[in-house]
C-alpha cells in the first residue's frame, strides 16, 4: 500500500469520489498510534476499542472542515485524548456502587484477556492511576511515546513549561509510590 | 545531569511493552469496521434539517446559551434567568437525539458571538475539544 503524506490524504479526502478511500488510508496510517495512546489511558482493550471507533467517527465528521492549522496527527490525538477523558468522566458519574474508578480499572485490567502482565506491571499501573488523569497522559506521552514537549503541547493545548512541571511531578509521585509499595 | 537522572524511573524489571496485546487481525479489520459503522449511521439518519422542528430550535438555543455561559464562565447570566430545575426541564423535554454537528452548524448560522471567534465547524469542534465540553455531559450535569 502506498504511503501518502497527510497533505495528499486530505486532498484526496476532499474529492467526493475518493473520500471513503482516503479516510480508510488515514485510519490505517494512524490507528495503531492512536490505539496505544488510548489504551494507555483506559488500559482495557474493549474500552479502548469503543473509544477508538468513536474517535475515528468524530474525525470523519470533522475532517471536511479541518483546515490544517495543526498537523493531522496532533488533531487526531487531541480528539482521542478528549474522547478518553470523557469516557472516564462518564464512567465516574455512572458508578453508583462505592468503588473507585481506579480500582475498577485495575479489576478490568486484571480480567482483560489481552493483558498478560504480572503483579509488577499491575503495581506500576496502580502508581500511574494514582496520578490525575491529565498528568498521567502527559507522563505516557513523554515517557512511553517519547514525544517532544512541543508536540504534547499541541495535543493538550498546554504550555511547554506547565507540561515539564507536570511530568516532573508525575515522575516523583510514581517513584514515591513504587518505593512505598 | 542530576536533573536528568531525577526524571527517570527504573522500570527495567517491568515488562510493559509485551503486557498489552490486541486480538489477532485487529488492525486489519478495524478500518472496515469503522467505515461500516459510519455508512450505517448515515443510512439510518439521512441528512435532514432537524431545525425545521420547533423543539430542536429550543434545544439548540438552550445549548448555545450553555456554551456561551461556559465560555465566559463565572458570570451567572444564565442562572440569573433560569433556575436549575427550569433548565433541566427544558433539556428533558427537548434534547433527545440531537446531533452535535447540527448544533454546531446552528450556532455558526445563528449566533454572531460565536461566529466572531469560531467561523467553522472545525473551529467549533476544536473549541469543544479544548474546553473538554461534551453536550451529553452538559445535559447530564444539569439533570
mmCIF file of C-alpha atoms in Angstrom:
data_model
loop_
_atom_site.group_PDB
_atom_site.id
_atom_site.type_symbol
_atom_site.label_atom_id
_atom_site.label_comp_id
_atom_site.label_asym_id
_atom_site.label_seq_id
_atom_site.Cartn_x
_atom_site.Cartn_y
_atom_site.Cartn_z
ATOM 1 C CA UNK A 1 0.000 0.000 0.000
ATOM 2 C CA UNK A 2 1.498 3.398 -0.928
ATOM 3 C CA UNK A 3 2.402 5.694 1.950
ATOM 4 C CA UNK A 4 0.711 9.035 1.353
ATOM 5 C CA UNK A 5 1.574 12.267 3.146
ATOM 6 C CA UNK A 6 -1.112 13.830 5.312
ATOM 7 C CA UNK A 7 -1.442 16.615 2.785
ATOM 8 C CA UNK A 8 -2.106 14.122 -0.021
ATOM 9 C CA UNK A 9 -4.609 12.227 2.107
ATOM 10 C CA UNK A 10 -6.513 15.388 2.992
ATOM 11 C CA UNK A 11 -6.552 16.485 -0.610
ATOM 12 C CA UNK A 12 -7.843 13.087 -1.643
ATOM 13 C CA UNK A 13 -10.482 13.199 1.100
ATOM 14 C CA UNK A 14 -11.850 16.438 -0.345
ATOM 15 C CA UNK A 15 -12.509 14.767 -3.694
ATOM 16 C CA UNK A 16 -16.013 13.345 -3.446
ATOM 17 C CA UNK A 17 -15.340 10.040 -5.151
ATOM 18 C CA UNK A 18 -12.211 9.355 -3.107
ATOM 19 C CA UNK A 19 -13.192 10.452 0.395
ATOM 20 C CA UNK A 20 -14.004 6.931 1.663
ATOM 21 C CA UNK A 21 -10.759 5.573 0.297
ATOM 22 C CA UNK A 22 -8.749 8.458 1.750
ATOM 23 C CA UNK A 23 -10.413 8.080 5.130
ATOM 24 C CA UNK A 24 -9.627 4.376 5.092
ATOM 25 C CA UNK A 25 -5.976 5.215 4.452
ATOM 26 C CA UNK A 26 -5.978 7.761 7.274
ATOM 27 C CA UNK A 27 -7.289 5.126 9.678
ATOM 28 C CA UNK A 28 -4.674 2.637 8.500
ATOM 29 C CA UNK A 29 -1.908 5.205 8.878
ATOM 30 C CA UNK A 30 -2.770 6.288 12.418
ATOM 31 C CA UNK A 31 -4.861 3.555 14.010
ATOM 32 C CA UNK A 32 -2.028 1.851 15.880
ATOM 33 C CA UNK A 33 -0.545 5.009 17.363
ATOM 34 C CA UNK A 34 -3.954 6.307 18.366
ATOM 35 C CA UNK A 35 -4.958 2.886 19.722
ATOM 36 C CA UNK A 36 -1.934 2.641 22.014
ATOM 37 C CA UNK A 37 -2.385 6.223 23.139
ATOM 38 C CA UNK A 38 -5.954 5.429 24.222
ATOM 39 C CA UNK A 39 -5.051 2.008 25.585
ATOM 40 C CA UNK A 40 -2.500 3.535 27.945
ATOM 41 C CA UNK A 41 -5.217 5.803 29.292
ATOM 42 C CA UNK A 42 -8.017 3.247 29.558
ATOM 43 C CA UNK A 43 -5.912 0.088 29.932
ATOM 44 C CA UNK A 44 -8.673 -2.327 28.911
ATOM 45 C CA UNK A 45 -8.897 -3.440 25.271
ATOM 46 C CA UNK A 46 -12.696 -3.397 24.973
ATOM 47 C CA UNK A 47 -12.972 0.169 26.309
ATOM 48 C CA UNK A 48 -10.108 1.233 24.060
ATOM 49 C CA UNK A 49 -11.803 -0.320 21.050
ATOM 50 C CA UNK A 50 -15.034 1.603 21.735
ATOM 51 C CA UNK A 51 -13.250 4.913 22.241
ATOM 52 C CA UNK A 52 -11.003 4.403 19.223
ATOM 53 C CA UNK A 53 -14.004 3.801 16.975
ATOM 54 C CA UNK A 54 -15.773 6.874 18.355
ATOM 55 C CA UNK A 55 -12.607 8.882 17.814
ATOM 56 C CA UNK A 56 -12.442 7.985 14.130
ATOM 57 C CA UNK A 57 -16.171 8.591 13.694
ATOM 58 C CA UNK A 58 -15.649 12.100 15.108
ATOM 59 C CA UNK A 59 -12.679 12.529 12.812
ATOM 60 C CA UNK A 60 -14.876 11.571 9.870
ATOM 61 C CA UNK A 61 -17.454 14.171 10.911
ATOM 62 C CA UNK A 62 -14.892 16.937 11.369
ATOM 63 C CA UNK A 63 -12.407 16.162 8.643
ATOM 64 C CA UNK A 64 -14.129 18.097 5.880
ATOM 65 C CA UNK A 65 -13.744 21.264 7.962
ATOM 66 C CA UNK A 66 -10.188 20.538 9.045
ATOM 67 C CA UNK A 67 -8.111 23.485 7.844
ATOM 68 C CA UNK A 68 -4.640 22.145 8.533
ATOM 69 C CA UNK A 69 -3.813 24.780 11.108
ATOM 70 C CA UNK A 70 -2.401 21.979 13.180
ATOM 71 C CA UNK A 71 -0.936 18.717 11.999
ATOM 72 C CA UNK A 72 -3.356 15.888 11.330
ATOM 73 C CA UNK A 73 -1.886 13.572 13.956
ATOM 74 C CA UNK A 74 -1.983 16.355 16.571
ATOM 75 C CA UNK A 75 -5.667 16.834 15.826
ATOM 76 C CA UNK A 76 -6.316 13.072 15.935
ATOM 77 C CA UNK A 77 -4.512 12.721 19.257
ATOM 78 C CA UNK A 78 -6.412 15.660 20.650
ATOM 79 C CA UNK A 79 -9.751 14.087 19.770
ATOM 80 C CA UNK A 80 -8.596 10.702 21.090
ATOM 81 C CA UNK A 81 -7.428 12.266 24.362
ATOM 82 C CA UNK A 82 -10.674 14.098 24.906
ATOM 83 C CA UNK A 83 -12.751 11.071 23.995
ATOM 84 C CA UNK A 84 -10.783 9.039 26.532
ATOM 85 C CA UNK A 85 -11.176 11.658 29.258
ATOM 86 C CA UNK A 86 -14.908 11.922 28.526
ATOM 87 C CA UNK A 87 -15.175 8.148 28.756
ATOM 88 C CA UNK A 88 -13.513 8.157 32.181
ATOM 89 C CA UNK A 89 -15.705 11.021 33.318
ATOM 90 C CA UNK A 90 -18.871 9.240 32.209
ATOM 91 C CA UNK A 91 -17.779 6.076 33.963
ATOM 92 C CA UNK A 92 -17.201 8.067 37.149
ATOM 93 C CA UNK A 93 -20.696 9.548 37.051
ATOM 94 C CA UNK A 94 -22.293 6.189 36.261
ATOM 95 C CA UNK A 95 -20.732 4.341 39.185
ATOM 96 C CA UNK A 96 -23.332 4.067 41.887
ATOM 97 C CA UNK A 97 -21.538 1.424 43.901
ATOM 98 C CA UNK A 98 -18.841 2.615 46.307
ATOM 99 C CA UNK A 99 -15.793 1.617 44.273
ATOM 100 C CA UNK A 100 -13.037 3.861 42.950
ATOM 101 C CA UNK A 101 -12.696 4.240 39.208
ATOM 102 C CA UNK A 102 -9.026 3.346 39.714
ATOM 103 C CA UNK A 103 -9.967 0.093 41.452
ATOM 104 C CA UNK A 104 -12.442 -0.674 38.728
ATOM 105 C CA UNK A 105 -9.831 -0.022 36.057
ATOM 106 C CA UNK A 106 -7.347 -2.307 37.767
ATOM 107 C CA UNK A 107 -10.007 -5.024 38.078
ATOM 108 C CA UNK A 108 -10.857 -4.610 34.393
ATOM 109 C CA UNK A 109 -7.187 -4.808 33.537
ATOM 110 C CA UNK A 110 -6.714 -7.990 35.529
ATOM 111 C CA UNK A 111 -9.632 -9.613 33.746
ATOM 112 C CA UNK A 112 -8.634 -8.300 30.314
ATOM 113 C CA UNK A 113 -7.946 -11.229 28.004
ATOM 114 C CA UNK A 114 -5.467 -9.036 26.155
ATOM 115 C CA UNK A 115 -3.290 -8.186 29.151
ATOM 116 C CA UNK A 116 -0.525 -10.591 30.114
ATOM 117 C CA UNK A 117 1.219 -8.544 32.779
ATOM 118 C CA UNK A 118 2.088 -9.864 36.191
ATOM 119 C CA UNK A 119 1.993 -8.254 39.636
ATOM 120 C CA UNK A 120 4.832 -5.850 38.827
ATOM 121 C CA UNK A 121 3.034 -4.447 35.798
ATOM 122 C CA UNK A 122 -0.188 -4.126 37.763
ATOM 123 C CA UNK A 123 1.593 -2.281 40.585
ATOM 124 C CA UNK A 124 3.105 0.076 38.040
ATOM 125 C CA UNK A 125 -0.315 0.766 36.553
ATOM 126 C CA UNK A 126 -1.646 1.435 40.052
ATOM 127 C CA UNK A 127 1.103 4.006 40.508
ATOM 128 C CA UNK A 128 0.100 5.652 37.226
ATOM 129 C CA UNK A 129 -3.585 5.567 38.125
ATOM 130 C CA UNK A 130 -2.752 7.437 41.294
ATOM 131 C CA UNK A 131 -1.947 10.449 39.127
ATOM 132 C CA UNK A 132 -4.640 12.867 37.950
ATOM 133 C CA UNK A 133 -5.836 11.731 34.505
ATOM 134 C CA UNK A 134 -4.244 14.593 32.566
ATOM 135 C CA UNK A 135 -0.931 14.219 34.365
ATOM 136 C CA UNK A 136 -0.984 10.510 33.568
ATOM 137 C CA UNK A 137 -1.484 11.362 29.892
ATOM 138 C CA UNK A 138 1.467 13.756 29.960
ATOM 139 C CA UNK A 139 3.585 11.054 31.568
ATOM 140 C CA UNK A 140 2.522 8.431 28.997
ATOM 141 C CA UNK A 141 3.225 10.678 26.040
ATOM 142 C CA UNK A 142 6.630 11.696 27.321
ATOM 143 C CA UNK A 143 7.841 8.524 28.939
ATOM 144 C CA UNK A 144 6.477 5.812 26.672
ATOM 145 C CA UNK A 145 5.913 7.602 23.369
ATOM 146 C CA UNK A 146 8.969 9.808 23.754
ATOM 147 C CA UNK A 147 7.070 12.744 22.307
ATOM 148 C CA UNK A 148 8.600 16.209 22.362
ATOM 149 C CA UNK A 149 7.055 18.688 24.775
ATOM 150 C CA UNK A 150 6.167 20.880 21.806
ATOM 151 C CA UNK A 151 4.162 18.023 20.269
ATOM 152 C CA UNK A 152 2.406 17.245 23.550
ATOM 153 C CA UNK A 153 1.657 20.936 23.888
ATOM 154 C CA UNK A 154 -0.123 20.868 20.521
ATOM 155 C CA UNK A 155 -2.253 17.912 21.579
ATOM 156 C CA UNK A 156 -3.128 19.004 25.099
ATOM 157 C CA UNK A 157 -3.150 22.731 24.434
ATOM 158 C CA UNK A 158 -0.940 23.305 27.467
ATOM 159 C CA UNK A 159 2.244 25.336 27.663
ATOM 160 C CA UNK A 160 5.578 23.552 27.460
ATOM 161 C CA UNK A 161 6.548 24.908 30.875
ATOM 162 C CA UNK A 162 3.426 23.519 32.504
ATOM 163 C CA UNK A 163 3.997 20.165 30.799
ATOM 164 C CA UNK A 164 7.578 19.952 32.072
ATOM 165 C CA UNK A 165 6.408 20.700 35.598
ATOM 166 C CA UNK A 166 3.586 18.180 35.301
ATOM 167 C CA UNK A 167 5.926 15.464 34.034
ATOM 168 C CA UNK A 168 8.475 16.175 36.737
ATOM 169 C CA UNK A 169 5.811 15.871 39.462
ATOM 170 C CA UNK A 170 4.464 12.700 37.871
ATOM 171 C CA UNK A 171 7.891 11.048 37.954
ATOM 172 C CA UNK A 172 8.352 11.992 41.592
ATOM 173 C CA UNK A 173 4.930 10.662 42.564
ATOM 174 C CA UNK A 174 5.377 7.386 40.683
ATOM 175 C CA UNK A 175 8.800 6.827 42.179
ATOM 176 C CA UNK A 176 7.454 7.520 45.665
ATOM 177 C CA UNK A 177 4.535 5.137 45.116
ATOM 178 C CA UNK A 178 6.825 2.368 43.892
ATOM 179 C CA UNK A 179 9.220 2.858 46.801
ATOM 180 C CA UNK A 180 6.410 2.660 49.332
ATOM 181 C CA UNK A 181 4.685 -0.345 47.787
ATOM 182 C CA UNK B 1 22.778 15.683 34.600
ATOM 183 C CA UNK B 2 21.391 15.211 38.102
ATOM 184 C CA UNK B 3 18.124 16.745 36.944
ATOM 185 C CA UNK B 4 18.036 14.340 34.024
ATOM 186 C CA UNK B 5 18.584 11.423 36.383
ATOM 187 C CA UNK B 6 15.711 12.603 38.529
ATOM 188 C CA UNK B 7 13.411 12.430 35.524
ATOM 189 C CA UNK B 8 13.944 8.675 35.108
ATOM 190 C CA UNK B 9 12.208 5.803 36.781
ATOM 191 C CA UNK B 10 13.775 2.395 36.976
ATOM 192 C CA UNK B 11 11.240 0.222 35.178
ATOM 193 C CA UNK B 12 13.804 -2.194 33.799
ATOM 194 C CA UNK B 13 12.201 -5.074 35.654
ATOM 195 C CA UNK B 14 8.743 -4.205 34.392
ATOM 196 C CA UNK B 15 7.831 -5.607 31.017
ATOM 197 C CA UNK B 16 5.318 -3.075 29.797
ATOM 198 C CA UNK B 17 5.645 -3.408 26.062
ATOM 199 C CA UNK B 18 4.640 -7.040 25.862
ATOM 200 C CA UNK B 19 1.969 -6.957 28.532
ATOM 201 C CA UNK B 20 -0.694 -5.405 26.358
ATOM 202 C CA UNK B 21 -1.967 -7.239 23.304
ATOM 203 C CA UNK B 22 -4.725 -6.812 20.744
ATOM 204 C CA UNK B 23 -6.869 -9.553 19.162
ATOM 205 C CA UNK B 24 -5.472 -11.238 16.052
ATOM 206 C CA UNK B 25 -6.005 -9.194 12.872
ATOM 207 C CA UNK B 26 -7.478 -6.359 14.924
ATOM 208 C CA UNK B 27 -5.774 -3.593 12.949
ATOM 209 C CA UNK B 28 -6.530 -5.290 9.615
ATOM 210 C CA UNK B 29 -10.244 -5.380 10.361
ATOM 211 C CA UNK B 30 -10.674 -2.033 12.119
ATOM 212 C CA UNK B 31 -10.821 0.348 9.117
ATOM 213 C CA UNK B 32 -13.596 -1.692 7.501
ATOM 214 C CA UNK B 33 -15.496 -1.906 10.765
ATOM 215 C CA UNK B 34 -15.368 1.858 11.298
ATOM 216 C CA UNK B 35 -16.357 2.528 7.694
ATOM 217 C CA UNK B 36 -19.360 0.184 8.013
ATOM 218 C CA UNK B 37 -20.423 1.923 11.238
ATOM 219 C CA UNK B 38 -20.259 5.315 9.536
ATOM 220 C CA UNK B 39 -22.185 4.094 6.490
ATOM 221 C CA UNK B 40 -24.814 2.501 8.717
ATOM 222 C CA UNK B 41 -25.219 5.670 10.770
ATOM 223 C CA UNK B 42 -25.522 7.775 7.631
ATOM 224 C CA UNK B 43 -28.138 5.437 6.165
ATOM 225 C CA UNK B 44 -30.040 5.341 9.430
ATOM 226 C CA UNK B 45 -30.174 9.108 9.803
ATOM 227 C CA UNK B 46 -30.017 10.624 6.350
ATOM 228 C CA UNK B 47 -29.082 14.280 6.353
ATOM 229 C CA UNK B 48 -32.163 16.230 7.262
ATOM 230 C CA UNK B 49 -32.756 19.673 8.545
ATOM 231 C CA UNK B 50 -33.773 18.999 12.121
ATOM 232 C CA UNK B 51 -34.082 22.724 12.655
ATOM 233 C CA UNK B 52 -37.373 22.561 10.850
ATOM 234 C CA UNK B 53 -38.744 21.126 14.076
ATOM 235 C CA UNK B 54 -39.565 23.699 16.764
ATOM 236 C CA UNK B 55 -38.257 21.553 19.642
ATOM 237 C CA UNK B 56 -34.843 21.345 18.071
ATOM 238 C CA UNK B 57 -34.576 25.116 17.877
ATOM 239 C CA UNK B 58 -35.380 25.405 21.560
ATOM 240 C CA UNK B 59 -32.902 22.674 22.463
ATOM 241 C CA UNK B 60 -30.194 24.153 20.291
ATOM 242 C CA UNK B 61 -30.853 27.583 21.755
ATOM 243 C CA UNK B 62 -30.553 26.176 25.279
ATOM 244 C CA UNK B 63 -27.282 24.519 24.416
ATOM 245 C CA UNK B 64 -25.990 27.660 22.721
ATOM 246 C CA UNK B 65 -26.683 29.562 25.919
ATOM 247 C CA UNK B 66 -24.965 26.852 27.954
ATOM 248 C CA UNK B 67 -21.935 27.037 25.715
ATOM 249 C CA UNK B 68 -21.806 30.808 25.972
ATOM 250 C CA UNK B 69 -22.119 30.575 29.747
ATOM 251 C CA UNK B 70 -19.338 28.009 29.841
ATOM 252 C CA UNK B 71 -17.191 30.124 27.583
ATOM 253 C CA UNK B 72 -17.487 33.298 29.558
ATOM 254 C CA UNK B 73 -17.752 31.390 32.840
ATOM 255 C CA UNK B 74 -18.112 32.968 36.236
ATOM 256 C CA UNK B 75 -20.810 35.342 35.029
ATOM 257 C CA UNK B 76 -24.085 33.918 36.182
ATOM 258 C CA UNK B 77 -26.273 35.355 33.437
ATOM 259 C CA UNK B 78 -27.886 32.020 32.686
ATOM 260 C CA UNK B 79 -28.644 31.046 36.239
ATOM 261 C CA UNK B 80 -29.955 34.564 36.789
ATOM 262 C CA UNK B 81 -32.570 33.964 34.129
ATOM 263 C CA UNK B 82 -33.467 30.312 34.653
ATOM 264 C CA UNK B 83 -33.487 28.129 37.701
ATOM 265 C CA UNK B 84 -31.613 24.853 37.539
ATOM 266 C CA UNK B 85 -34.934 22.994 37.539
ATOM 267 C CA UNK B 86 -36.195 25.013 34.621
ATOM 268 C CA UNK B 87 -33.057 24.241 32.660
ATOM 269 C CA UNK B 88 -33.351 20.544 33.483
ATOM 270 C CA UNK B 89 -37.000 20.571 32.439
ATOM 271 C CA UNK B 90 -36.253 22.236 29.108
ATOM 272 C CA UNK B 91 -33.434 19.830 28.414
ATOM 273 C CA UNK B 92 -35.515 16.807 29.453
ATOM 274 C CA UNK B 93 -38.240 17.794 27.065
ATOM 275 C CA UNK B 94 -36.275 18.932 24.084
ATOM 276 C CA UNK B 95 -32.871 17.367 23.890
ATOM 277 C CA UNK B 96 -33.408 13.863 22.535
ATOM 278 C CA UNK B 97 -31.123 12.659 19.748
ATOM 279 C CA UNK B 98 -29.579 15.959 18.865
ATOM 280 C CA UNK B 99 -26.591 15.685 16.624
ATOM 281 C CA UNK B 100 -23.712 17.822 17.903
ATOM 282 C CA UNK B 101 -22.622 18.761 14.418
ATOM 283 C CA UNK B 102 -26.076 20.130 13.677
ATOM 284 C CA UNK B 103 -25.971 22.150 16.859
ATOM 285 C CA UNK B 104 -22.602 23.495 15.822
ATOM 286 C CA UNK B 105 -23.963 24.378 12.418
ATOM 287 C CA UNK B 106 -26.893 26.089 14.085
ATOM 288 C CA UNK B 107 -24.573 28.034 16.376
ATOM 289 C CA UNK B 108 -22.498 29.068 13.406
ATOM 290 C CA UNK B 109 -25.586 30.095 11.487
ATOM 291 C CA UNK B 110 -27.429 31.915 14.214
ATOM 292 C CA UNK B 111 -25.012 33.447 16.677
ATOM 293 C CA UNK B 112 -22.778 36.358 15.887
ATOM 294 C CA UNK B 113 -20.958 35.883 19.158
ATOM 295 C CA UNK B 114 -19.567 32.528 18.148
ATOM 296 C CA UNK B 115 -19.162 33.435 14.522
ATOM 297 C CA UNK B 116 -16.673 36.041 15.536
ATOM 298 C CA UNK B 117 -14.340 33.508 17.107
ATOM 299 C CA UNK B 118 -15.343 30.246 15.522
ATOM 300 C CA UNK B 119 -16.083 30.565 11.871
ATOM 301 C CA UNK B 120 -16.321 26.903 11.006
ATOM 302 C CA UNK B 121 -17.421 23.578 12.384
ATOM 303 C CA UNK B 122 -13.782 22.672 12.735
ATOM 304 C CA UNK B 123 -13.105 25.614 14.999
ATOM 305 C CA UNK B 124 -16.270 24.893 16.917
ATOM 306 C CA UNK B 125 -15.239 21.259 17.337
ATOM 307 C CA UNK B 126 -11.835 22.426 18.458
ATOM 308 C CA UNK B 127 -13.443 24.802 20.918
ATOM 309 C CA UNK B 128 -15.467 21.947 22.416
ATOM 310 C CA UNK B 129 -12.405 19.715 22.443
ATOM 311 C CA UNK B 130 -10.210 22.378 24.034
ATOM 312 C CA UNK B 131 -12.752 23.050 26.700
ATOM 313 C CA UNK B 132 -13.440 19.344 27.164
ATOM 314 C CA UNK B 133 -17.138 20.027 26.661
ATOM 315 C CA UNK B 134 -19.438 17.152 25.790
ATOM 316 C CA UNK B 135 -23.022 18.067 25.053
ATOM 317 C CA UNK B 136 -24.178 14.858 26.763
ATOM 318 C CA UNK B 137 -22.145 15.763 29.826
ATOM 319 C CA UNK B 138 -23.626 19.228 29.947
ATOM 320 C CA UNK B 139 -27.105 17.781 29.767
ATOM 321 C CA UNK B 140 -26.250 15.063 32.286
ATOM 322 C CA UNK B 141 -24.820 17.551 34.756
ATOM 323 C CA UNK B 142 -27.830 19.798 34.607
ATOM 324 C CA UNK B 143 -30.365 16.997 35.067
#
